Coordinates of C-alpha atoms (C1' of nucleotides) in Angstrom, one line a residue:
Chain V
X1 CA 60.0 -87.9 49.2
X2 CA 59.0 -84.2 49.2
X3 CA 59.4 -81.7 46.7
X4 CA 59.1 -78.1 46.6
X5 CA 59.7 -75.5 44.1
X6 CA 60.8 -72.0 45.9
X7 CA 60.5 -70.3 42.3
X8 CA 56.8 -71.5 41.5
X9 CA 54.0 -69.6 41.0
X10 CA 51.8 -71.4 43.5
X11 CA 52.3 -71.0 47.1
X12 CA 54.6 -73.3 49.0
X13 CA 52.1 -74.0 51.7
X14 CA 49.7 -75.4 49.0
X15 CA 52.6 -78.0 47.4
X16 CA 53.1 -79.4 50.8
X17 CA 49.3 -80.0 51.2
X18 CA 48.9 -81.2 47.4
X19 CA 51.5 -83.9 48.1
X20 CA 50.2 -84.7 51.5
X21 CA 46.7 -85.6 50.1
X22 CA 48.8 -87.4 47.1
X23 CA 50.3 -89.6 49.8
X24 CA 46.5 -90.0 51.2
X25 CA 45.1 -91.1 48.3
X26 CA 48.0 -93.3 46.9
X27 CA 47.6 -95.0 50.6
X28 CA 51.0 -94.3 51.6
X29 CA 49.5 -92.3 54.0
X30 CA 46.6 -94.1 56.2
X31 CA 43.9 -93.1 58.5
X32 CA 45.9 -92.6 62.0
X33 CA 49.6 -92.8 60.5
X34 CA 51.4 -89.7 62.3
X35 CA 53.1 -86.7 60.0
X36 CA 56.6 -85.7 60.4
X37 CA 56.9 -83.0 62.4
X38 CA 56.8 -79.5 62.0
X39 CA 60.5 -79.2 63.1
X40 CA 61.5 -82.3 61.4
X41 CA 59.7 -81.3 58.3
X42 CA 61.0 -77.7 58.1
X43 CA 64.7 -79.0 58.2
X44 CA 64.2 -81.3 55.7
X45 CA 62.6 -79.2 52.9
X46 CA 64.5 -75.9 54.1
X47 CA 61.4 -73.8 54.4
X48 CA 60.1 -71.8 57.1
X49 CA 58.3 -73.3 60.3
X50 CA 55.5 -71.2 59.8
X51 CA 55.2 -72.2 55.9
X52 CA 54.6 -75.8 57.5
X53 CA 52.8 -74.8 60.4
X54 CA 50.3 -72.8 57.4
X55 CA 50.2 -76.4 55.1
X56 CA 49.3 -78.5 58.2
X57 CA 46.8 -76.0 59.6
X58 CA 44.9 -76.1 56.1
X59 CA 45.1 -80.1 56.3
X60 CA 43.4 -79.8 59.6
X61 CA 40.8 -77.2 58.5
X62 CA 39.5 -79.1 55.4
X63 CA 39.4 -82.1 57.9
X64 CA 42.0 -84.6 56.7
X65 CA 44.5 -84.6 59.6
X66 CA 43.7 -84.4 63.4
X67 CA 46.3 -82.7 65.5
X68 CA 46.4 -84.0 69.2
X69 CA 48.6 -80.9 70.7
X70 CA 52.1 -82.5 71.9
X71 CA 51.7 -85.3 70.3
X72 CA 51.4 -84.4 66.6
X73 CA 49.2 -84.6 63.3
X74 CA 47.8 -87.7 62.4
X75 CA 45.6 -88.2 59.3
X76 CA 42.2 -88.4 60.2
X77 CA 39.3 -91.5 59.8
X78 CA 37.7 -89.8 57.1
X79 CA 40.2 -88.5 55.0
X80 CA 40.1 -91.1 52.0
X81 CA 36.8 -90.3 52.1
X82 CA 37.0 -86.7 52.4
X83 CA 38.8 -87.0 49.5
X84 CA 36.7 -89.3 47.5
X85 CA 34.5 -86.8 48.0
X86 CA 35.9 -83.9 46.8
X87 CA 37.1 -85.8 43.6
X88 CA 33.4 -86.7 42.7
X89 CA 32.3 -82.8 43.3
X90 CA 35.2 -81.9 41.0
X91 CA 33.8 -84.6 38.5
X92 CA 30.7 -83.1 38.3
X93 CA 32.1 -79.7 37.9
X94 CA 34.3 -81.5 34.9
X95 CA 31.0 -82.8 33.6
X96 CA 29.1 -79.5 33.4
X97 CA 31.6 -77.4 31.9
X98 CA 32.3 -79.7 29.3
X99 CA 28.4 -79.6 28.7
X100 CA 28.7 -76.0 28.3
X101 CA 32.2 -76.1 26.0
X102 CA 30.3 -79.1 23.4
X103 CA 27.1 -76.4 23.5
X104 CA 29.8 -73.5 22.6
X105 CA 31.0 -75.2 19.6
X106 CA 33.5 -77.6 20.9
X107 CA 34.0 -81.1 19.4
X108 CA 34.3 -84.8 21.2
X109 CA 37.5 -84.5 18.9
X110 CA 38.8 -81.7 20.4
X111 CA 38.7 -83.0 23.8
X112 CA 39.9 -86.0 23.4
X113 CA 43.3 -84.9 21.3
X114 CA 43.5 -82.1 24.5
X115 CA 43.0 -84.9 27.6
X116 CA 45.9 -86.8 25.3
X117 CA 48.0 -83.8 24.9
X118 CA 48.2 -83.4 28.8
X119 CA 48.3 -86.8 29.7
X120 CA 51.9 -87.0 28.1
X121 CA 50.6 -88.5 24.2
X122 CA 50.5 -91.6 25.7
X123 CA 46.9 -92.3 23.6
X124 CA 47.0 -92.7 19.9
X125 CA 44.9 -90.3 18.0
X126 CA 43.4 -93.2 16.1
X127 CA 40.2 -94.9 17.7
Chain X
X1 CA 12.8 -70.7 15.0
X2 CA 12.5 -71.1 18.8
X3 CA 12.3 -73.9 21.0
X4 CA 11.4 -73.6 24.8
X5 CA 10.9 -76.7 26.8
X6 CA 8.6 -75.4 29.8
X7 CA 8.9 -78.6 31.4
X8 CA 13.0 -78.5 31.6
X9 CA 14.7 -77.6 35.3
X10 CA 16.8 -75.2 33.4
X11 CA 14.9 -71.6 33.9
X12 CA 12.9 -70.5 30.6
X13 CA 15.3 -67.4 30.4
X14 CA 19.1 -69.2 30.1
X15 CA 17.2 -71.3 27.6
X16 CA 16.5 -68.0 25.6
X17 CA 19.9 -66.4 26.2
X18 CA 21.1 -69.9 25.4
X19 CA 19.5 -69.9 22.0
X20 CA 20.3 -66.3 21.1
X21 CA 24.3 -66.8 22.1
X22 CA 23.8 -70.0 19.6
X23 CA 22.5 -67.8 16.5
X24 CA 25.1 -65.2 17.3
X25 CA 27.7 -68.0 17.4
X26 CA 26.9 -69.6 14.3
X27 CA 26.1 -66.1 13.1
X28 CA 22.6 -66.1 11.8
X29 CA 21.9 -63.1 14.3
X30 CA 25.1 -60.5 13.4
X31 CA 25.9 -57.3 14.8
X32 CA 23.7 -54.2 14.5
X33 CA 20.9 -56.8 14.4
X34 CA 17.6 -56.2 15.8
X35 CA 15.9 -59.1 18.0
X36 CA 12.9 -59.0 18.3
X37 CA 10.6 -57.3 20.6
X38 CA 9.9 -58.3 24.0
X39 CA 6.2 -58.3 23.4
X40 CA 6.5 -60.4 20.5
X41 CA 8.1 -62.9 21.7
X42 CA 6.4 -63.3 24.5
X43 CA 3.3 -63.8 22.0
X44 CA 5.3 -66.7 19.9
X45 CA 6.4 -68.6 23.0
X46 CA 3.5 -68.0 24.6
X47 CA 6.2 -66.7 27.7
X48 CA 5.2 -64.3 30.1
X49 CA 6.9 -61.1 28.6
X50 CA 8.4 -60.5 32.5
X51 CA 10.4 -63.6 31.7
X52 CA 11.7 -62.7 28.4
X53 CA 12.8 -59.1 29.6
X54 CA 15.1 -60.8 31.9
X55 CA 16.5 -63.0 29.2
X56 CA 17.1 -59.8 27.3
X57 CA 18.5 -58.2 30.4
X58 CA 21.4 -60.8 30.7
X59 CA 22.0 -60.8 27.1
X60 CA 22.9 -57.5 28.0
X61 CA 24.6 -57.6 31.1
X62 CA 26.7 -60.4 29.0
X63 CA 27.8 -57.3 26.9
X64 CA 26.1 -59.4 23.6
X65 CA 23.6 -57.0 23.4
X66 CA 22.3 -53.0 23.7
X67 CA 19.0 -52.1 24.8
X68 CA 17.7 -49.5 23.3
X69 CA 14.4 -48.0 25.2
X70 CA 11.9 -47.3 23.0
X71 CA 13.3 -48.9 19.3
X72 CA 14.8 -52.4 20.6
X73 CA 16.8 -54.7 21.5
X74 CA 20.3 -55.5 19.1
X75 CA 23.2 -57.4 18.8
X76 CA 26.2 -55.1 20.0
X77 CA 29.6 -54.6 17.4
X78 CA 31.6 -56.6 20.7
X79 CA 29.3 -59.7 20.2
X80 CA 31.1 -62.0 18.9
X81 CA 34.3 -61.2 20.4
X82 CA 32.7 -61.7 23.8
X83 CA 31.6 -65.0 23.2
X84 CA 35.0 -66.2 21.8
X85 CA 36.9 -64.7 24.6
X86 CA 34.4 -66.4 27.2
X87 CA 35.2 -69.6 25.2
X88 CA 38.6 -69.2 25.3
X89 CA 38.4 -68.9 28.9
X90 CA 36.2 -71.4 30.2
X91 CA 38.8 -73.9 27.8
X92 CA 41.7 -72.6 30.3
X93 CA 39.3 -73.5 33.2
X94 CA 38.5 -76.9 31.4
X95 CA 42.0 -77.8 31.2
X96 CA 43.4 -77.0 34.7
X97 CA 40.5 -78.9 36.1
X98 CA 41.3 -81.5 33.6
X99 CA 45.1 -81.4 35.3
X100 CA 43.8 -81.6 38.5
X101 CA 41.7 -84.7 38.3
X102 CA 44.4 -86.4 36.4
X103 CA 46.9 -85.7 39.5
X104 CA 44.0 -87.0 41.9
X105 CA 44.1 -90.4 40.2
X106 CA 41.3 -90.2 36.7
X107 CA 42.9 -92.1 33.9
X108 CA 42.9 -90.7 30.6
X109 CA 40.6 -93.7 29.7
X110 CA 38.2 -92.4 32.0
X111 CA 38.0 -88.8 30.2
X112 CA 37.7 -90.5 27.1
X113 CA 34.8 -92.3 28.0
X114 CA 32.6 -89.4 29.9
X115 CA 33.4 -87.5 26.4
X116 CA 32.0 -90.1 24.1
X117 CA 28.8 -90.7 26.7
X118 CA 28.5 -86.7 26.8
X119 CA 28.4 -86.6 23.3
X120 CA 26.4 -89.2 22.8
X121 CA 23.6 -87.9 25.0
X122 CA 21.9 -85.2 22.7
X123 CA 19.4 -84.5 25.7
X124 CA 19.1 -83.1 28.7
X125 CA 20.2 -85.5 31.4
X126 CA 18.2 -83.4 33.9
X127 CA 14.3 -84.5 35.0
Chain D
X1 CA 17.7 -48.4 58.6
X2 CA 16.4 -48.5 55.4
X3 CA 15.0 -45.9 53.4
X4 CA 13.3 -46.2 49.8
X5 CA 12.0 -43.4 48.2
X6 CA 9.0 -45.1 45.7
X7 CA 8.7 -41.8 44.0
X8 CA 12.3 -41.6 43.1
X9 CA 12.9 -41.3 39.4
X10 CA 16.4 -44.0 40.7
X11 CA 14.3 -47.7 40.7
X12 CA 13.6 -49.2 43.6
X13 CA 16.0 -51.8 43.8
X14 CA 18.6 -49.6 42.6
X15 CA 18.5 -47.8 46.0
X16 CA 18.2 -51.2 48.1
X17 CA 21.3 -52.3 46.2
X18 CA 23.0 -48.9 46.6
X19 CA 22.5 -48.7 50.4
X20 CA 23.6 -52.5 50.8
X21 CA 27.0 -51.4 49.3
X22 CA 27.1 -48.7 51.6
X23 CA 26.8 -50.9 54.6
X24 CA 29.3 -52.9 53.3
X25 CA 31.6 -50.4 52.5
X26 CA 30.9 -48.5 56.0
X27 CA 31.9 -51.9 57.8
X28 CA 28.4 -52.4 59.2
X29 CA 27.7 -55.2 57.2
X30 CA 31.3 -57.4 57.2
X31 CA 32.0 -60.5 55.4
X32 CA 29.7 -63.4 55.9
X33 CA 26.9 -61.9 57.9
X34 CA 23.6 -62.5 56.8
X35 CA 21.2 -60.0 54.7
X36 CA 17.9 -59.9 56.1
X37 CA 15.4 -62.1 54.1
X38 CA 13.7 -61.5 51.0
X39 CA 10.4 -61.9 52.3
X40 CA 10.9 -59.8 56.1
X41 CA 12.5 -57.1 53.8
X42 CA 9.7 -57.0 51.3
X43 CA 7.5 -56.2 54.8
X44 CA 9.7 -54.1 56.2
X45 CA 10.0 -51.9 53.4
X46 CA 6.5 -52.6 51.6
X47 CA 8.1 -53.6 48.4
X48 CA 7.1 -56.7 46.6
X49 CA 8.9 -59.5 47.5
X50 CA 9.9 -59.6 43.6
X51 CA 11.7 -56.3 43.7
X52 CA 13.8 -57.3 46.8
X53 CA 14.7 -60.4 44.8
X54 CA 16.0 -58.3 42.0
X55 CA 18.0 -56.3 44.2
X56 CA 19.6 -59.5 45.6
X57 CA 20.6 -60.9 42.4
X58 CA 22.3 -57.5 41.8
X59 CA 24.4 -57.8 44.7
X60 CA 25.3 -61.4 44.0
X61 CA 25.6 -60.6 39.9
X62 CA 28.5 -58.5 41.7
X63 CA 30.1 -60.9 43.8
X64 CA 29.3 -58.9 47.4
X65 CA 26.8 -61.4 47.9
X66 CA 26.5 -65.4 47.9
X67 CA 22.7 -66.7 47.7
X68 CA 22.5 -70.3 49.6
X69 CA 19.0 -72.0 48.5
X70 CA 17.0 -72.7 51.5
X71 CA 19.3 -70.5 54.1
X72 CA 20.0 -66.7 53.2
X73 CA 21.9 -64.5 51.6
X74 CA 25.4 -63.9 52.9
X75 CA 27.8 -60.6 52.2
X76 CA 31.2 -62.5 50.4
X77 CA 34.6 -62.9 51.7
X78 CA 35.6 -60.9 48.4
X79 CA 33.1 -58.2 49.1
X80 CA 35.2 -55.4 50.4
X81 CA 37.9 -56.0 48.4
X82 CA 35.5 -55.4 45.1
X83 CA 33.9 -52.5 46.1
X84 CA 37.5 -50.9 46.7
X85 CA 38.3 -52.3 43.3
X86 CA 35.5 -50.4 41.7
X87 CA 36.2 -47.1 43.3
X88 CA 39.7 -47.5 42.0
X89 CA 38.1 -48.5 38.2
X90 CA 35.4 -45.6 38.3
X91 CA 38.5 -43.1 39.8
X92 CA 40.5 -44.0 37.0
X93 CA 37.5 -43.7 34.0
X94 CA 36.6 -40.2 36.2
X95 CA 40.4 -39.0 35.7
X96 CA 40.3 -39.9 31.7
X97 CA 37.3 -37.9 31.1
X98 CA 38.4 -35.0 33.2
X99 CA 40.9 -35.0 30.8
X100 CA 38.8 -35.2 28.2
X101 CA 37.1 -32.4 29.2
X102 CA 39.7 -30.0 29.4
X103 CA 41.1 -30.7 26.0
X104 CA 37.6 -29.4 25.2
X105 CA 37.8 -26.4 26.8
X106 CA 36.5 -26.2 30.4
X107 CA 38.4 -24.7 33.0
X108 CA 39.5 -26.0 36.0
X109 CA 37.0 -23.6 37.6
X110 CA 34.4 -24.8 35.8
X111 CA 35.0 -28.5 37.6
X112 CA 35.7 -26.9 41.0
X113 CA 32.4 -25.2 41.0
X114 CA 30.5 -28.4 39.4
X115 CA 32.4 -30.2 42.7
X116 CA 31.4 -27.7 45.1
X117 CA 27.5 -27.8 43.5
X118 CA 27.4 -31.5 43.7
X119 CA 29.0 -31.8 47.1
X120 CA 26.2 -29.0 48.7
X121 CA 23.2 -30.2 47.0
X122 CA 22.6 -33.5 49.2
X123 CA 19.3 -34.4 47.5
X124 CA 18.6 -36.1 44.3
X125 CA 18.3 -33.8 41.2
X126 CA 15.7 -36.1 39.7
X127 CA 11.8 -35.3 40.1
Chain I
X1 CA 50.3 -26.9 12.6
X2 CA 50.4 -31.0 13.3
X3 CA 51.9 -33.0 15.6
X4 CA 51.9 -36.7 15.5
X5 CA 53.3 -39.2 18.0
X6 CA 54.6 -42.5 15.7
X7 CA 55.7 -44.4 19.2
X8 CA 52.3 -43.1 21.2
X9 CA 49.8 -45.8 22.6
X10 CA 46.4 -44.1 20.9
X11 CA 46.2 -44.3 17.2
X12 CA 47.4 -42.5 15.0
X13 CA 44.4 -41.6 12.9
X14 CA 43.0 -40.7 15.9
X15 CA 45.4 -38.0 17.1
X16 CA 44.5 -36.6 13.6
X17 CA 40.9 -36.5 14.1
X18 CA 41.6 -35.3 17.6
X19 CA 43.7 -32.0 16.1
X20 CA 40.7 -31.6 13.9
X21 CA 38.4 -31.2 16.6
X22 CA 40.5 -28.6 17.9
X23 CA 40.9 -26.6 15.5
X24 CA 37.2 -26.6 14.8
X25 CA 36.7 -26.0 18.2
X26 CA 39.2 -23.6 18.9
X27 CA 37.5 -21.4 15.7
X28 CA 41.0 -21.7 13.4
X29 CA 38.8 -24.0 11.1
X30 CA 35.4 -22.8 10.7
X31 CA 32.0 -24.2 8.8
X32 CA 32.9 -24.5 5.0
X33 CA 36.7 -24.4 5.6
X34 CA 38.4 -26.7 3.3
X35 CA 40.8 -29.1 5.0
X36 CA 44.0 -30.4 3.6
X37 CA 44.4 -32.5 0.9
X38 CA 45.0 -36.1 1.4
X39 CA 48.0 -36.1 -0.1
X40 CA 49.7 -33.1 1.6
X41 CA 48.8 -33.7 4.7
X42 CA 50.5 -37.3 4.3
X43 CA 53.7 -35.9 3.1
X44 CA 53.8 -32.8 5.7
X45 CA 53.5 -35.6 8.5
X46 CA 55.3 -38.6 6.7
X47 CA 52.1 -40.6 7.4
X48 CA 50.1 -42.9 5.1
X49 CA 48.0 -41.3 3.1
X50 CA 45.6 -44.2 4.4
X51 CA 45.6 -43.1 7.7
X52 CA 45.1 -39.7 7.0
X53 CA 42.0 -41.2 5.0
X54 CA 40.6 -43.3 8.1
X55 CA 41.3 -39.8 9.9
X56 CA 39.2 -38.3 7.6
X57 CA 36.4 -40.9 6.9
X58 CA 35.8 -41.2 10.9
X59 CA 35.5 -36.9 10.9
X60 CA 32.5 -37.3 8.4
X61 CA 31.3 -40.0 10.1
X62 CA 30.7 -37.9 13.0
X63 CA 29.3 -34.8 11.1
X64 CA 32.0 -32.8 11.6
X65 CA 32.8 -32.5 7.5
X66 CA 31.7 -33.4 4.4
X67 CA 33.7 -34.5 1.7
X68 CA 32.8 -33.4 -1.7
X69 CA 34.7 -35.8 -3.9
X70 CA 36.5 -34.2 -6.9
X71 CA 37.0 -31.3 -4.7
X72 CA 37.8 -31.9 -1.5
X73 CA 37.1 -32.1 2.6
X74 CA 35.2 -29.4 3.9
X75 CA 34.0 -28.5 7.5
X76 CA 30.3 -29.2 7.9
X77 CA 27.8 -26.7 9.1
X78 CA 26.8 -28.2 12.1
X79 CA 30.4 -29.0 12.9
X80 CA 30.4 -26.5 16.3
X81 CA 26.9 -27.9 17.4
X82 CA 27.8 -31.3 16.9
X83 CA 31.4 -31.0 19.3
X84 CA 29.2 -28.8 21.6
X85 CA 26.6 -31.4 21.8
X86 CA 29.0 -34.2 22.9
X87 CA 30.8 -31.8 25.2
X88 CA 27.4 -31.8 27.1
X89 CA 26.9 -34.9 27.3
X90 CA 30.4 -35.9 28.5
X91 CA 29.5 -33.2 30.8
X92 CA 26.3 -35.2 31.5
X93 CA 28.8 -38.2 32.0
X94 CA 31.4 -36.5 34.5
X95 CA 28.7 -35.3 36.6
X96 CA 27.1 -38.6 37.2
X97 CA 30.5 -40.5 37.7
X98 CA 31.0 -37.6 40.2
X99 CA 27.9 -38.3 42.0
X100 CA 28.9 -41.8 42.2
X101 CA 32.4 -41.8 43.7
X102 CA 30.8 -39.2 46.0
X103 CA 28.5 -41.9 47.3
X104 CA 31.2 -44.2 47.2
X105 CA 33.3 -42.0 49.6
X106 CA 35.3 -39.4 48.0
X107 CA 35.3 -36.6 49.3
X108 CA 35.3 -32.8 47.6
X109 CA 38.5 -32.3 48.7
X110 CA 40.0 -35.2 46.9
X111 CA 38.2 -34.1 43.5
X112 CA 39.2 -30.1 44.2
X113 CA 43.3 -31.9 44.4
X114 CA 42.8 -33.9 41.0
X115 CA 41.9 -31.2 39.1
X116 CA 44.6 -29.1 40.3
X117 CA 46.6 -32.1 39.3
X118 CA 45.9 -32.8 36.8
X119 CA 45.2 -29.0 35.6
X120 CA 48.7 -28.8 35.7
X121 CA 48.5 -26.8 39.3
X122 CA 47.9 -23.6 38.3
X123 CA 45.2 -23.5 41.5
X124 CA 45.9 -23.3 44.8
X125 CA 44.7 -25.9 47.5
X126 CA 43.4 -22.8 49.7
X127 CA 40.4 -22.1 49.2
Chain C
dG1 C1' 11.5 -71.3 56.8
dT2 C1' 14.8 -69.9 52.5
dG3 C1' 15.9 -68.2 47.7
dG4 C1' 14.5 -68.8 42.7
dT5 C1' 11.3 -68.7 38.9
dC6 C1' 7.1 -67.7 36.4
dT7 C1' 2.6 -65.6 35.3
dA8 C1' -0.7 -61.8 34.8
dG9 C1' -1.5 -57.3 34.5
dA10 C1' -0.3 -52.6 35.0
dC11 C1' 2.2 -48.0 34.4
dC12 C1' 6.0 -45.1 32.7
dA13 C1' 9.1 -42.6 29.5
dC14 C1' 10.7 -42.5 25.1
dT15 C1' 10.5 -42.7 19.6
Chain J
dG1 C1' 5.1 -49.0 19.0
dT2 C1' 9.6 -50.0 22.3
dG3 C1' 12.1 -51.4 26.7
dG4 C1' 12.0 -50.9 31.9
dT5 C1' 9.9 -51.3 36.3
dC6 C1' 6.7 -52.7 39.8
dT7 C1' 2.9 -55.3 42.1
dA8 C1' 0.3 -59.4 43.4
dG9 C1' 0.1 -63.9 43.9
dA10 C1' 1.7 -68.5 42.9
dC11 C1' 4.7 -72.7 42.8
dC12 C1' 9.1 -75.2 43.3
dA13 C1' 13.3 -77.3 45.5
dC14 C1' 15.9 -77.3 49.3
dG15 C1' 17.1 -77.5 54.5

DNA sequence: GTGGTCTAGACCACT
DNA sequence: GTGGTCTAGACCACG
């Protein structure tokens, strides 16, 4: 279910969590279901208890898990709509710097053969 | 030659350095180019001349220009190179936010759609 | 614990910006503490509220500071670590044209007496 | 007389130029001393006789010759005031970005132990 | 209360 | 004439 790249650029800790709030948002992962444990967790993947100790303390701190000491770390009420959230800031941020890239010179074309390009060419070019 | 909307929430001075990055883009303003003077402008625009010196000043904070106490304000030989380079980096920033939203669930159809209603929208959204 | 000189040739907010870095480099002003604000600063010092303001956006054009609308002005996480990255920069430019320099002819003695010159005289030159 | 670095990181025209300013400097090439021709200079060095013109056009672009076609490339008149000129201001230069690190933190001591350095130490450190 | 922007009018140093 | 700085006083949006 988990995967992590020892050899990538970005930091371990920070796939853990990015799968984590995949999980969230794809509703595998509800409001009060419990995470596997650090322990658990560490064996699994092979990675260092305090590399998981790091991803679950982050999840805590930008409020999307809850952990009940001796018990474990549960997802938290809000974090769908933590996440929510966060996706519509990002939108916005989307929104202005596009503004700024069609003011720079940058065509609707353009964008629309790049957001093709990474979403795998799974859009024909013609529209 | 101008146009300065005193009733838009974006300040008076980014819509000057706006409009001068424009004409150097499109290069009706080249390098070695004089702009003109602070008083002068303020005359045409009827601006206070406070706020066109601090247009001028992030022109050339920005590197796009040299001031030049005494003779004027012009176009530095780095110019265009500056704004290309910004472009080219604000695109890198456009497409790993672009990555991100897709991972957090936005459809390629949805991209699609803000581009054409961005584009569509000549005016400013804003007031 | 502020001191601006109004007859200094060095502008105003040049030295309001310049002592703020010291602070920060001395450790007496650490990483999200707050500035004091524009307006008590302005009566403190007997500048013009306007001046201070200048001097703020300096420090935040630099990253050592973060402006929040409505609440203060705030020293950045990033702040130290910048104004060690600048010393480094301006060391390196300050080795080039010592180099520079003695292709053209002066001596070593030449820069150990400019040194010693510079390192007595405590006082601006200026005026 | 010359020495040219193919593999070396600054260009070669500018190495030329650079040799130039030596000589001129040094008093081995004095006002109204012809230069090399073009074309000898390119076969003593094996360089393109191009180059050596770049080399050439940027030395009367800075008033340090004048080139008198038909005839030939001859040191200007104001050659030694002109490299005497920029010497002080790259003096000018130095001393500020002294003054500057100073305030920053660095102390005399440091600067006396680059010198040396970078002098090659032929100084001692006891002073 | 906070920061941010703008106007009006003034002075300086430099060319 | 030019750009650069400063003062005085005002208004806005935000928290």
């Amino acid at each position: 279910m988990f995967r992590v790249d020892i050899m990538s650029r970005i930091p371990v800790y920070e796939q853990i969590t990015g799968q984590f709030e995949q999980l969230i948002r794809a509703g595998l992962l509800s409001p009060k279901d419990k995470l596997p444990s650090v322990r658990q967790l560490s064996l699994d993947l092979s990675i260092n208890p305090n590399t998981i100790q790091k991803a679950f303390g982050e999840l805590d701190r930008r409020g999307l898990t809850t952990s009940v000491p001796g018990k474990g770390v549960f997802v938290s009420d809000e974090a769908v709509e933590i996440l929510k959230q966060r996706s519509r800031q990002k939108m916005g941020d989307w929104i202005s710097l596009t503004k700024e890239l069609m003011e720079a010179g940058v065509s609707a074309k353009d964008f629309h053969q790049s957001i093709d390009a990474l979403a795998g060419g799974e859009h024909d070019t013609g529209k």
